[in-house]
Amino acid sequence: MDQPAMTAAQVTRFLDEVFPQMHAQGRIYFVDQIVWRQAQVRCVAGEQQLRPGGTVSGPTLMTLADFASYAVILGSIGPKALAVTTNLNINFLRKPEAGVMIAKCRILKLGKRLIVTDCEIAGEGSEDLVAHATATYSVPPR
């Protein structure tokens, strides 16, 4: 098995340098693990991330899926700040209870210019998915 280009700690430091606005309202997104072509990230959803009814909002889950995709891509290709989302598709599968959301993301296709990811999101401690997303990123020429 191949080794990742960056560890979770390296991805976190890199994002803190090039994308500090991600945490402008406080740090709620965390990179927990990076292995070859896979990542696990989490979101600690507080009051600001809830919609009426006390569930985690759709925009929070979309951000988590996009963040997970960016993390797995950086972990696989290294520090490329200009890798950008070109498509994100998400299906909301069930009501996400307030609390910590875990996203497990993997690379489906690692091309020269496009990378496609698959992301599953569940509440911490549960295997029941609350959302499933796919994303396509464009990466700068190598």
Coordinates of N, CA, C and O in Angstrom, one line a residue, residues 88-138:
L88 N -20.0 19.2 -6.5 CA -20.3 18.6 -5.2 C -21.8 18.2 -5.3 O -22.7 19.0 -5.5
N89 N -22.0 16.9 -5.1 CA -23.4 16.4 -5.1 C -23.6 15.7 -3.8 O -22.8 14.9 -3.3
I90 N -24.7 16.0 -3.1 CA -25.0 15.5 -1.8 C -26.4 15.0 -1.7 O -27.3 15.6 -2.2
N91 N -26.6 13.8 -1.0 CA -27.9 13.3 -0.7 C -28.0 13.3 0.8 O -27.2 12.7 1.5
F92 N -29.1 13.9 1.3 CA -29.4 13.8 2.7 C -30.2 12.6 3.0 O -31.3 12.5 2.4
L93 N -29.8 11.7 3.8 CA -30.4 10.4 4.0 C -31.3 10.3 5.2 O -32.3 9.6 5.2
R94 N -31.0 11.0 6.3 CA -31.8 10.9 7.4 C -31.5 12.2 8.3 O -30.5 12.8 8.1
K95 N -32.3 12.4 9.2 CA -32.2 13.6 10.1 C -30.9 13.5 10.9 O -30.7 12.5 11.7
P96 N -30.0 14.4 10.8 CA -28.8 14.4 11.5 C -28.9 15.0 12.9 O -29.3 16.2 13.1
E97 N -28.8 14.2 13.9 CA -28.9 14.7 15.3 C -27.8 15.7 15.6 O -26.7 15.5 15.1
A98 N -28.0 16.6 16.5 CA -27.0 17.6 16.9 C -25.8 16.8 17.5 O -26.0 15.8 18.1
G99 N -24.6 17.3 17.3 CA -23.4 16.7 17.8 C -22.3 16.6 16.8 O -22.3 17.3 15.8
V100 N -21.4 15.7 17.1 CA -20.3 15.5 16.2 C -20.6 14.6 15.0 O -21.2 13.6 15.1
M101 N -20.3 15.2 13.8 CA -20.5 14.5 12.6 C -19.1 14.0 12.1 O -18.1 14.7 12.1
I102 N -19.1 12.7 11.6 CA -17.8 12.1 11.1 C -18.0 11.9 9.6 O -19.0 11.3 9.2
A103 N -17.0 12.3 8.8 CA -17.0 12.1 7.4 C -15.9 11.2 7.1 O -14.7 11.5 7.4
K104 N -16.2 10.1 6.4 CA -15.2 9.2 5.8 C -15.2 9.4 4.3 O -16.2 9.2 3.7
C105 N -14.0 9.7 3.8 CA -13.9 10.1 2.4 C -12.8 9.3 1.7 O -11.8 9.0 2.3
R106 N -13.0 8.9 0.5 CA -12.0 8.2 -0.3 C -12.0 8.7 -1.7 O -13.0 9.2 -2.2
I107 N -10.9 8.5 -2.3 CA -10.7 8.9 -3.7 C -11.1 7.7 -4.6 O -10.7 6.6 -4.5
L108 N -12.1 8.1 -5.5 CA -12.5 7.1 -6.5 C -11.7 7.1 -7.7 O -11.4 6.1 -8.3
K109 N -11.3 8.3 -8.1 CA -10.4 8.5 -9.3 C -9.4 9.6 -9.1 O -9.7 10.7 -8.7
L110 N -8.1 9.2 -9.3 CA -7.0 10.2 -9.1 C -6.4 10.4 -10.5 O -5.5 9.7 -10.9
G111 N -6.9 11.4 -11.2 CA -6.4 11.7 -12.5 C -5.4 12.8 -12.5 O -5.1 13.4 -11.5
K112 N -4.9 13.2 -13.7 CA -3.9 14.2 -13.8 C -4.5 15.6 -13.5 O -3.9 16.4 -12.9
R113 N -5.8 15.8 -13.9 CA -6.4 17.1 -13.7 C -7.7 17.1 -12.9 O -8.1 18.1 -12.3
L114 N -8.3 15.9 -12.8 CA -9.6 15.8 -12.0 C -9.4 14.7 -11.0 O -8.9 13.6 -11.3
I115 N -10.0 14.9 -9.8 CA -10.0 13.9 -8.8 C -11.5 13.8 -8.3 O -12.1 14.8 -8.0
V116 N -11.9 12.6 -8.2 CA -13.3 12.3 -7.8 C -13.3 11.6 -6.4 O -12.5 10.6 -6.2
T117 N -14.1 12.1 -5.5 CA -14.2 11.5 -4.2 C -15.6 11.0 -3.8 O -16.5 11.5 -4.4
D118 N -15.6 10.2 -2.8 CA -16.9 9.6 -2.3 C -16.8 9.8 -0.8 O -15.8 9.5 -0.1
C119 N -17.9 10.4 -0.2 CA -17.8 10.8 1.2 C -19.1 10.3 1.9 O -20.2 10.6 1.4
E120 N -18.9 9.6 3.0 CA -20.1 9.1 3.8 C -20.0 9.9 5.2 O -19.0 9.9 5.8
I121 N -21.2 10.4 5.6 CA -21.2 11.2 6.8 C -22.2 10.5 7.8 O -23.4 10.2 7.4
A122 N -21.8 10.3 9.0 CA -22.6 9.8 10.1 C -22.4 10.5 11.4 O -21.4 11.2 11.5
G123 N -23.3 10.4 12.3 CA -23.1 10.9 13.6 C -22.1 10.1 14.3 O -21.9 8.9 14.1
E124 N -21.3 10.7 15.2 CA -20.3 10.0 15.9 C -20.9 8.8 16.7 O -21.9 8.9 17.4
G125 N -20.3 7.6 16.6 CA -20.7 6.5 17.3 C -21.9 5.7 16.5 O -22.4 4.7 17.0
S126 N -22.3 6.2 15.4 CA -23.3 5.5 14.6 C -22.8 5.1 13.2 O -21.9 5.8 12.7
E127 N -23.3 4.0 12.7 CA -23.0 3.6 11.4 C -24.1 4.0 10.4 O -23.9 3.9 9.2
D128 N -25.2 4.6 10.9 CA -26.3 5.1 10.0 C -25.9 6.4 9.3 O -25.6 7.4 10.0
L129 N -25.8 6.3 8.0 CA -25.4 7.5 7.3 C -26.5 8.6 7.4 O -27.7 8.3 7.2
V130 N -26.1 9.8 7.5 CA -27.0 11.0 7.5 C -26.9 11.6 6.1 O -27.8 12.3 5.7
A131 N -25.7 11.5 5.4 CA -25.6 12.1 4.1 C -24.5 11.3 3.3 O -23.6 10.7 3.9
H132 N -24.6 11.4 2.0 CA -23.6 10.8 1.1 C -23.3 11.8 0.1 O -24.2 12.4 -0.5
A133 N -22.0 12.0 -0.2 CA -21.6 13.0 -1.2 C -20.6 12.5 -2.1 O -19.7 11.7 -1.7
T134 N -20.6 13.0 -3.3 CA -19.5 12.8 -4.3 C -19.0 14.2 -4.7 O -19.8 15.2 -4.7
A135 N -17.7 14.3 -4.9 CA -17.1 15.6 -5.3 C -16.1 15.4 -6.4 O -15.4 14.4 -6.4
T136 N -16.0 16.4 -7.2 CA -14.9 16.4 -8.2 C -14.1 17.7 -8.0 O -14.7 18.8 -7.9
Y137 N -12.8 17.5 -8.0 CA -11.9 18.6 -7.8 C -11.0 18.7 -9.1 O -10.6 17.7 -9.6
S138 N -10.7 20.0 -9.4 CA -9.7 20.2 -10.5 C -8.4 20.6 -9.8 O -8.4 21.3 -8.8

